[in-house]
mmCIF file of N, CA and C in Angstrom:
data_model
loop_
_atom_site.group_PDB
_atom_site.id
_atom_site.type_symbol
_atom_site.label_atom_id
_atom_site.label_comp_id
_atom_site.label_asym_id
_atom_site.label_seq_id
_atom_site.Cartn_x
_atom_site.Cartn_y
_atom_site.Cartn_z
ATOM 1 N N ALA A 148 120.858 -39.597 42.958
ATOM 2 C CA ALA A 148 120.180 -40.189 41.988
ATOM 3 C C ALA A 148 120.979 -41.883 41.724
ATOM 4 N N THR A 149 120.479 -42.814 40.842
ATOM 5 C CA THR A 149 121.234 -44.219 40.603
ATOM 6 C C THR A 149 121.344 -44.671 39.058
ATOM 7 N N CYS A 150 122.329 -44.964 38.952
ATOM 8 C CA CYS A 150 122.648 -45.318 37.430
ATOM 9 C C CYS A 150 123.013 -46.930 37.316
ATOM 10 N N TYR A 151 122.695 -47.489 36.107
ATOM 11 C CA TYR A 151 123.382 -48.938 36.348
ATOM 12 C C TYR A 151 123.452 -48.686 34.665
ATOM 13 N N ARG A 152 124.926 -49.144 34.096
ATOM 14 C CA ARG A 152 125.429 -48.890 32.917
ATOM 15 C C ARG A 152 126.061 -50.578 32.604
ATOM 16 N N VAL A 153 125.281 -50.653 31.945
ATOM 17 C CA VAL A 153 126.098 -52.415 30.979
ATOM 18 C C VAL A 153 127.372 -51.899 30.308
ATOM 19 N N GLY A 154 127.976 -52.443 30.746
ATOM 20 C CA GLY A 154 129.575 -52.775 30.255
ATOM 21 C C GLY A 154 129.974 -52.406 28.997
ATOM 22 N N THR A 155 128.908 -53.066 28.176
ATOM 23 C CA THR A 155 129.238 -52.998 26.552
ATOM 24 C C THR A 155 128.426 -51.872 25.954
ATOM 25 N N LEU A 156 128.214 -51.111 26.334
ATOM 26 C CA LEU A 156 127.498 -49.816 25.749
ATOM 27 C C LEU A 156 128.614 -48.481 25.480
ATOM 28 N N GLY A 157 128.360 -48.373 24.651
ATOM 29 C CA GLY A 157 129.515 -47.557 23.938
ATOM 30 C C GLY A 157 128.959 -45.817 24.109
ATOM 31 N N SER A 158 129.664 -45.090 23.167
ATOM 32 C CA SER A 158 129.909 -43.505 23.346
ATOM 33 C C SER A 158 128.435 -43.248 23.507
ATOM 34 N N GLU A 159 127.522 -43.522 22.370
ATOM 35 C CA GLU A 159 125.791 -43.414 22.627
ATOM 36 C C GLU A 159 125.581 -43.459 24.074
ATOM 37 N N ASN A 160 125.747 -44.671 24.633
ATOM 38 C CA ASN A 160 125.340 -44.469 26.388
ATOM 39 C C ASN A 160 125.882 -43.290 27.347
ATOM 40 N N LEU A 161 127.336 -42.948 27.007
ATOM 41 C CA LEU A 161 128.320 -41.954 27.453
ATOM 42 C C LEU A 161 127.525 -40.941 27.351
ATOM 43 N N ARG A 162 126.925 -40.317 26.346
ATOM 44 C CA ARG A 162 126.003 -39.198 26.107
ATOM 45 C C ARG A 162 124.783 -39.034 26.537
ATOM 46 N N GLU A 163 124.238 -40.056 26.784
ATOM 47 C CA GLU A 163 123.015 -40.064 27.342
ATOM 48 C C GLU A 163 123.316 -39.718 29.184
ATOM 49 N N ILE A 164 124.264 -40.354 29.542
ATOM 50 C CA ILE A 164 124.652 -40.155 30.775
ATOM 51 C C ILE A 164 125.140 -38.781 31.191
ATOM 52 N N SER A 165 126.036 -38.103 30.267
ATOM 53 C CA SER A 165 126.339 -37.214 30.663
ATOM 54 C C SER A 165 125.348 -35.796 30.572
ATOM 55 N N LYS A 166 124.455 -36.209 29.612
ATOM 56 C CA LYS A 166 123.481 -35.299 29.282
ATOM 57 C C LYS A 166 122.322 -35.006 30.565
ATOM 58 N N ALA A 167 122.172 -36.383 31.674
ATOM 59 C CA ALA A 167 121.541 -36.679 32.722
ATOM 60 C C ALA A 167 122.184 -36.229 33.699
ATOM 61 N N VAL A 168 123.317 -36.207 34.018
ATOM 62 C CA VAL A 168 124.195 -35.850 34.959
ATOM 63 C C VAL A 168 123.995 -34.453 34.588
ATOM 64 N N SER A 169 124.656 -33.764 33.554
ATOM 65 C CA SER A 169 124.809 -32.088 33.412
ATOM 66 C C SER A 169 123.592 -31.475 33.478
ATOM 67 N N THR A 170 122.429 -32.263 33.522
ATOM 68 C CA THR A 170 121.193 -31.367 33.712
ATOM 69 C C THR A 170 121.148 -31.416 35.516
ATOM 70 N N LEU A 171 121.561 -32.356 35.733
ATOM 71 C CA LEU A 171 121.359 -32.876 37.397
ATOM 72 C C LEU A 171 121.904 -31.582 38.254
ATOM 73 N N THR A 172 123.414 -31.605 37.485
ATOM 74 C CA THR A 172 125.024 -30.924 38.530
ATOM 75 C C THR A 172 124.395 -29.248 37.881
ATOM 76 N N ARG A 173 123.544 -29.090 37.128
ATOM 77 C CA ARG A 173 123.036 -27.579 36.569
ATOM 78 C C ARG A 173 121.725 -26.838 37.268
ATOM 79 N N LYS A 174 120.854 -27.994 37.780
ATOM 80 C CA LYS A 174 119.606 -27.761 38.132
ATOM 81 C C LYS A 174 119.788 -27.074 39.499
ATOM 82 N N ARG A 175 118.725 -25.795 39.417
ATOM 83 C CA ARG A 175 118.705 -24.715 40.417
ATOM 84 C C ARG A 175 117.990 -25.697 41.828
ATOM 85 N N GLY A 176 118.749 -24.913 43.044
ATOM 86 C CA GLY A 176 118.106 -25.462 44.225
ATOM 87 C C GLY A 176 118.728 -26.792 44.542
ATOM 88 N N VAL A 177 119.899 -27.215 43.727
ATOM 89 C CA VAL A 177 120.335 -28.835 44.003
ATOM 90 C C VAL A 177 121.807 -28.207 44.861
ATOM 91 N N LYS A 178 121.698 -28.449 45.660
ATOM 92 C CA LYS A 178 123.250 -28.054 46.911
ATOM 93 C C LYS A 178 124.343 -28.964 46.659
ATOM 94 N N GLN A 179 123.652 -30.478 46.820
ATOM 95 C CA GLN A 179 124.614 -31.985 46.953
ATOM 96 C C GLN A 179 124.003 -32.647 46.150
ATOM 97 N N LEU A 180 124.790 -33.070 44.992
ATOM 98 C CA LEU A 180 124.680 -34.221 44.054
ATOM 99 C C LEU A 180 125.116 -35.536 44.333
ATOM 100 N N ILE A 181 124.602 -36.695 44.661
ATOM 101 C CA ILE A 181 125.201 -37.897 45.416
ATOM 102 C C ILE A 181 124.725 -38.632 44.203
ATOM 103 N N LEU A 182 125.671 -39.317 43.542
ATOM 104 C CA LEU A 182 124.991 -40.440 42.116
ATOM 105 C C LEU A 182 125.879 -41.415 42.609
ATOM 106 N N ILE A 183 124.944 -42.718 42.632
ATOM 107 C CA ILE A 183 125.508 -43.982 42.929
ATOM 108 C C ILE A 183 125.100 -44.854 41.990
ATOM 109 N N GLY A 184 125.803 -45.855 41.552
ATOM 110 C CA GLY A 184 125.689 -47.351 40.926
ATOM 111 C C GLY A 184 126.519 -47.801 40.502
ATOM 112 N N ASP A 185 126.427 -48.871 39.627
ATOM 113 C CA ASP A 185 127.407 -49.699 38.513
ATOM 114 C C ASP A 185 127.572 -48.944 37.348
ATOM 115 N N PHE A 186 128.654 -48.513 37.334
ATOM 116 C CA PHE A 186 129.256 -47.588 35.916
ATOM 117 C C PHE A 186 129.936 -48.986 35.154
ATOM 118 N N ASN A 187 130.194 -49.879 35.688
ATOM 119 C CA ASN A 187 130.860 -50.769 34.554
ATOM 120 C C ASN A 187 132.357 -50.238 33.953
ATOM 121 N N LEU A 188 132.866 -49.744 34.624
ATOM 122 C CA LEU A 188 134.385 -48.946 34.194
ATOM 123 C C LEU A 188 135.466 -49.668 34.933
ATOM 124 N N PRO A 189 135.695 -51.050 34.399
ATOM 125 C CA PRO A 189 136.763 -51.743 35.336
ATOM 126 C C PRO A 189 137.744 -51.312 35.113
ATOM 127 N N ASN A 190 138.112 -50.385 34.066
ATOM 128 C CA ASN A 190 139.984 -50.366 33.723
ATOM 129 C C ASN A 190 140.529 -48.974 34.717
ATOM 130 N N ILE A 191 139.637 -48.135 35.064
ATOM 131 C CA ILE A 191 139.657 -46.958 35.277
ATOM 132 C C ILE A 191 140.811 -47.107 37.221
ATOM 133 N N ASN A 192 142.109 -46.582 37.133
ATOM 134 C CA ASN A 192 142.790 -46.647 38.193
ATOM 135 C C ASN A 192 142.217 -45.595 38.924
ATOM 136 N N TRP A 193 141.309 -45.490 40.042
ATOM 137 C CA TRP A 193 140.749 -44.402 41.084
ATOM 138 C C TRP A 193 141.888 -43.647 41.634
ATOM 139 N N ASN A 194 143.171 -43.956 41.733
ATOM 140 C CA ASN A 194 143.672 -43.455 42.941
ATOM 141 C C ASN A 194 144.477 -42.177 41.949
ATOM 142 N N ASP A 195 144.829 -42.453 40.485
ATOM 143 C CA ASP A 195 145.213 -41.553 39.882
ATOM 144 C C ASP A 195 144.015 -40.971 38.633
ATOM 145 N N GLN A 196 143.334 -41.472 38.659
ATOM 146 C CA GLN A 196 142.021 -40.836 37.846
ATOM 147 C C GLN A 196 142.628 -41.309 36.133
ATOM 148 N N THR A 197 142.806 -42.438 35.983
ATOM 149 C CA THR A 197 143.534 -43.005 34.753
ATOM 150 C C THR A 197 142.976 -43.812 34.142
ATOM 151 N N SER A 198 142.676 -44.077 32.923
ATOM 152 C CA SER A 198 142.327 -45.456 32.092
ATOM 153 C C SER A 198 143.167 -45.756 30.996
ATOM 154 N N ASN A 199 143.399 -46.994 30.303
ATOM 155 C CA ASN A 199 144.097 -47.405 29.165
ATOM 156 C C ASN A 199 142.899 -47.323 27.822
ATOM 157 N N VAL A 200 141.581 -47.070 28.370
ATOM 158 C CA VAL A 200 140.596 -47.497 27.690
ATOM 159 C C VAL A 200 140.251 -45.762 27.528
ATOM 160 N N ALA A 201 139.722 -45.439 26.161
ATOM 161 C CA ALA A 201 139.479 -44.222 25.669
ATOM 162 C C ALA A 201 138.028 -43.732 26.254
ATOM 163 N N LEU A 202 136.816 -44.899 25.886
ATOM 164 C CA LEU A 202 135.374 -44.307 26.500
ATOM 165 C C LEU A 202 135.870 -44.345 28.054
ATOM 166 N N GLU A 203 136.352 -44.882 28.886
ATOM 167 C CA GLU A 203 136.384 -44.738 30.483
ATOM 168 C C GLU A 203 137.665 -43.316 30.764
ATOM 169 N N ARG A 204 138.439 -42.964 29.848
ATOM 170 C CA ARG A 204 138.741 -41.758 29.790
ATOM 171 C C ARG A 204 137.772 -40.487 29.687
ATOM 172 N N ASP A 205 136.909 -40.636 28.874
ATOM 173 C CA ASP A 205 136.216 -40.069 28.235
ATOM 174 C C ASP A 205 135.205 -39.689 29.592
ATOM 175 N N PHE A 206 134.444 -41.106 30.291
ATOM 176 C CA PHE A 206 134.006 -40.896 31.513
ATOM 177 C C PHE A 206 134.108 -40.104 32.677
ATOM 178 N N LEU A 207 135.686 -40.484 32.755
ATOM 179 C CA LEU A 207 136.467 -39.464 33.857
ATOM 180 C C LEU A 207 136.601 -37.950 33.525
ATOM 181 N N ASN A 208 136.514 -37.877 32.240
ATOM 182 C CA ASN A 208 136.395 -36.271 31.814
ATOM 183 C C ASN A 208 134.888 -35.799 32.267
ATOM 184 N N MET A 209 133.964 -36.646 31.975
ATOM 185 C CA MET A 209 132.612 -36.060 32.199
ATOM 186 C C MET A 209 132.688 -35.910 33.699
ATOM 187 N N PHE A 210 133.002 -36.834 34.599
ATOM 188 C CA PHE A 210 132.686 -36.529 35.849
ATOM 189 C C PHE A 210 133.538 -35.292 36.483
ATOM 190 N N ALA A 211 134.834 -35.076 35.915
ATOM 191 C CA ALA A 211 135.562 -33.780 36.393
ATOM 192 C C ALA A 211 134.948 -32.951 35.777
ATOM 193 N N GLU A 212 134.271 -32.816 34.743
ATOM 194 C CA GLU A 212 133.592 -31.562 33.840
ATOM 195 C C GLU A 212 132.246 -30.936 34.775
ATOM 196 N N ASN A 213 131.715 -32.178 35.782
ATOM 197 C CA ASN A 213 130.637 -31.584 36.265
ATOM 198 C C ASN A 213 130.954 -31.691 37.806
ATOM 199 N N ALA A 214 132.754 -31.764 38.066
ATOM 200 C CA ALA A 214 132.797 -31.410 39.516
ATOM 201 C C ALA A 214 132.464 -32.828 40.368
ATOM 202 N N LEU A 215 132.459 -33.754 40.112
ATOM 203 C CA LEU A 215 131.846 -34.862 40.418
ATOM 204 C C LEU A 215 133.054 -35.603 41.215
ATOM 205 N N ILE A 216 133.117 -35.810 42.319
ATOM 206 C CA ILE A 216 134.380 -36.655 43.392
ATOM 207 C C ILE A 216 133.901 -37.982 43.358
ATOM 208 N N GLN A 217 134.905 -38.824 43.417
ATOM 209 C CA GLN A 217 134.223 -40.442 43.131
ATOM 210 C C GLN A 217 135.278 -40.583 44.679
ATOM 211 N N CYS A 218 133.835 -41.359 45.618
ATOM 212 C CA CYS A 218 134.268 -41.412 47.034
ATOM 213 C C CYS A 218 134.785 -42.949 47.302
ATOM 214 N N ILE A 219 134.377 -43.763 46.488
ATOM 215 C CA ILE A 219 134.428 -45.449 46.813
ATOM 216 C C ILE A 219 135.986 -45.791 46.409
ATOM 217 N N ASN A 220 137.077 -46.082 47.472
ATOM 218 C CA ASN A 220 138.142 -46.326 47.113
ATOM 219 C C ASN A 220 138.522 -47.762 47.839
ATOM 220 N N THR A 221 137.829 -49.021 47.237
ATOM 221 C CA THR A 221 137.979 -50.328 47.627
ATOM 222 C C THR A 221 137.512 -51.083 46.495
ATOM 223 N N PRO A 222 138.002 -52.009 46.275
ATOM 224 C CA PRO A 222 137.101 -52.764 45.315
ATOM 225 C C PRO A 222 135.526 -53.282 45.427
ATOM 226 N N THR A 223 135.087 -53.223 44.597
ATOM 227 C CA THR A 223 133.527 -53.728 44.650
ATOM 228 C C THR A 223 132.997 -54.986 43.950
ATOM 229 N N HIS A 224 134.064 -55.736 43.513
ATOM 230 C CA HIS A 224 134.008 -56.399 42.732
ATOM 231 C C HIS A 224 134.789 -57.838 42.883
ATOM 232 N N ARG A 225 135.030 -58.773 42.763
ATOM 233 C CA ARG A 225 135.670 -59.773 43.221
ATOM 234 C C ARG A 225 136.905 -60.312 42.443
ATOM 235 N N GLN A 226 136.989 -59.345 41.087
ATOM 236 C CA GLN A 226 138.181 -59.308 40.623
ATOM 237 C C GLN A 226 139.187 -58.333 40.852
ATOM 238 N N GLY A 227 138.733 -57.451 41.934
ATOM 239 C CA GLY A 227 139.680 -56.833 42.278
ATOM 240 C C GLY A 227 139.266 -54.968 41.692
ATOM 241 N N ASN A 228 137.937 -54.717 40.982
ATOM 242 C CA ASN A 228 137.643 -53.691 40.193
ATOM 243 C C ASN A 228 137.038 -53.061 41.380
ATOM 244 N N THR A 229 137.052 -51.571 41.068
ATOM 245 C CA THR A 229 135.703 -50.684 41.727
ATOM 246 C C THR A 229 134.693 -50.224 40.568
ATOM 247 N N LEU A 230 133.805 -51.018 40.740
ATOM 248 C CA LEU A 230 132.852 -51.112 39.576
ATOM 249 C C LEU A 230 131.594 -50.032 40.261
ATOM 250 N N ASP A 231 131.051 -50.220 41.429
ATOM 251 C CA ASP A 231 130.193 -49.817 41.948
ATOM 252 C C ASP A 231 130.682 -48.495 42.440
ATOM 253 N N LEU A 232 130.059 -47.172 41.972
ATOM 254 C CA LEU A 232 130.755 -45.563 42.703
ATOM 255 C C LEU A 232 129.903 -44.955 43.376
ATOM 256 N N LEU A 233 130.323 -43.852 44.016
ATOM 257 C CA LEU A 233 129.597 -43.205 44.873
ATOM 258 C C LEU A 233 130.217 -42.096 44.099
ATOM 259 N N LEU A 234 129.352 -41.014 43.391
ATOM 260 C CA LEU A 234 130.118 -39.576 42.826
ATOM 261 C C LEU A 234 129.205 -38.851 43.393
ATOM 262 N N THR A 235 129.758 -37.635 44.299
ATOM 263 C CA THR A 235 129.563 -36.518 44.600
ATOM 264 C C THR A 235 129.306 -35.109 44.073
ATOM 265 N N SER A 236 128.913 -33.963 44.738
ATOM 266 C CA SER A 236 129.315 -32.754 44.161
ATOM 267 C C SER A 236 130.468 -32.170 45.628
ATOM 268 N N THR A 237 130.163 -32.619 46.762
ATOM 269 C CA THR A 237 130.905 -32.256 47.702
ATOM 270 C C THR A 237 130.707 -33.675 48.760
ATOM 271 N N VAL A 238 131.846 -33.617 49.332
ATOM 272 C CA VAL A 238 132.153 -34.825 50.238
ATOM 273 C C VAL A 238 131.889 -34.350 51.634
ATOM 274 N N ARG A 239 131.540 -33.395 51.820
ATOM 275 C CA ARG A 239 130.959 -32.813 53.556
ATOM 276 C C ARG A 239 129.922 -33.822 54.097
ATOM 277 N N ASN A 240 129.235 -33.969 53.499
ATOM 278 C CA ASN A 240 128.087 -35.001 54.058
ATOM 279 C C ASN A 240 128.263 -36.535 53.629
ATOM 280 N N ILE A 241 129.394 -36.967 53.435
ATOM 281 C CA ILE A 241 129.608 -38.435 53.184
ATOM 282 C C ILE A 241 130.489 -38.954 54.353
ATOM 283 N N GLU A 242 129.714 -39.453 55.397
ATOM 284 C CA GLU A 242 130.598 -40.042 56.013
ATOM 285 C C GLU A 242 130.282 -41.854 56.452
ATOM 286 N N ASN A 243 131.204 -42.443 57.318
ATOM 287 C CA ASN A 243 130.649 -43.886 57.377
ATOM 288 C C ASN A 243 130.766 -44.401 56.156
ATOM 289 N N LEU A 244 131.354 -44.450 55.311
ATOM 290 C CA LEU A 244 131.143 -45.010 53.681
ATOM 291 C C LEU A 244 131.859 -46.488 53.629
ATOM 292 N N CYS A 245 130.953 -47.041 53.722
ATOM 293 C CA CYS A 245 131.542 -49.047 53.653
ATOM 294 C C CYS A 245 131.452 -49.631 52.452
ATOM 295 N N ALA A 246 132.655 -50.041 51.720
ATOM 296 C CA ALA A 246 131.696 -50.600 50.051
ATOM 297 C C ALA A 246 133.070 -51.937 50.124
ATOM 298 N N GLY A 247 132.642 -52.733 49.218
ATOM 299 C CA GLY A 247 133.200 -53.801 49.243
ATOM 300 C C GLY A 247 132.768 -54.938 48.251
ATOM 301 N N THR A 248 133.536 -56.359 48.304
ATOM 302 C CA THR A 248 132.801 -57.219 47.370
ATOM 303 C C THR A 248 131.860 -57.964 48.337
ATOM 304 N N GLU A 249 131.994 -57.755 49.604
ATOM 305 C CA GLU A 249 130.837 -58.671 50.782
ATOM 306 C C GLU A 249 129.572 -57.340 51.269
ATOM 307 N N PHE A 250 129.112 -58.234 51.766
ATOM 308 C CA PHE A 250 127.977 -57.286 52.637
ATOM 309 C C PHE A 250 128.895 -56.884 53.732
ATOM 310 N N CYS A 251 128.799 -55.396 53.796
ATOM 311 C CA CYS A 251 129.516 -54.843 54.773
ATOM 312 C C CYS A 251 128.785 -54.096 55.971
ATOM 313 N N SER A 252 129.171 -54.166 57.008
ATOM 314 C CA SER A 252 128.445 -53.463 58.524
ATOM 315 C C SER A 252 129.315 -51.947 59.026
ATOM 316 N N CYS A 253 129.176 -50.626 58.942
ATOM 317 C CA CYS A 253 129.479 -49.977 59.345
ATOM 318 C C CYS A 253 129.358 -49.647 60.659
#
């Protein structure tokens, strides 16, 4: 699944995304969920899963509640933030992941 979240949207947007993610993670027959997109959560420190912004902490909690693992560990924005995420229910099929601020070839 893919997602684009406008950074100025608030808690109502979180509820909509949370509802969609919960539906996907609980769908019968889904062995692995891969959710990619631009979530515009610039203040999250992905190394320790923290943020000083309440809405972003709510997103972190929603990802955790749905057992989603964030796989991109490099900045995807020229200002050094990781805005583009790859969230998955299991990392076993994720290989040769390449992300950055410029086009990259793996």
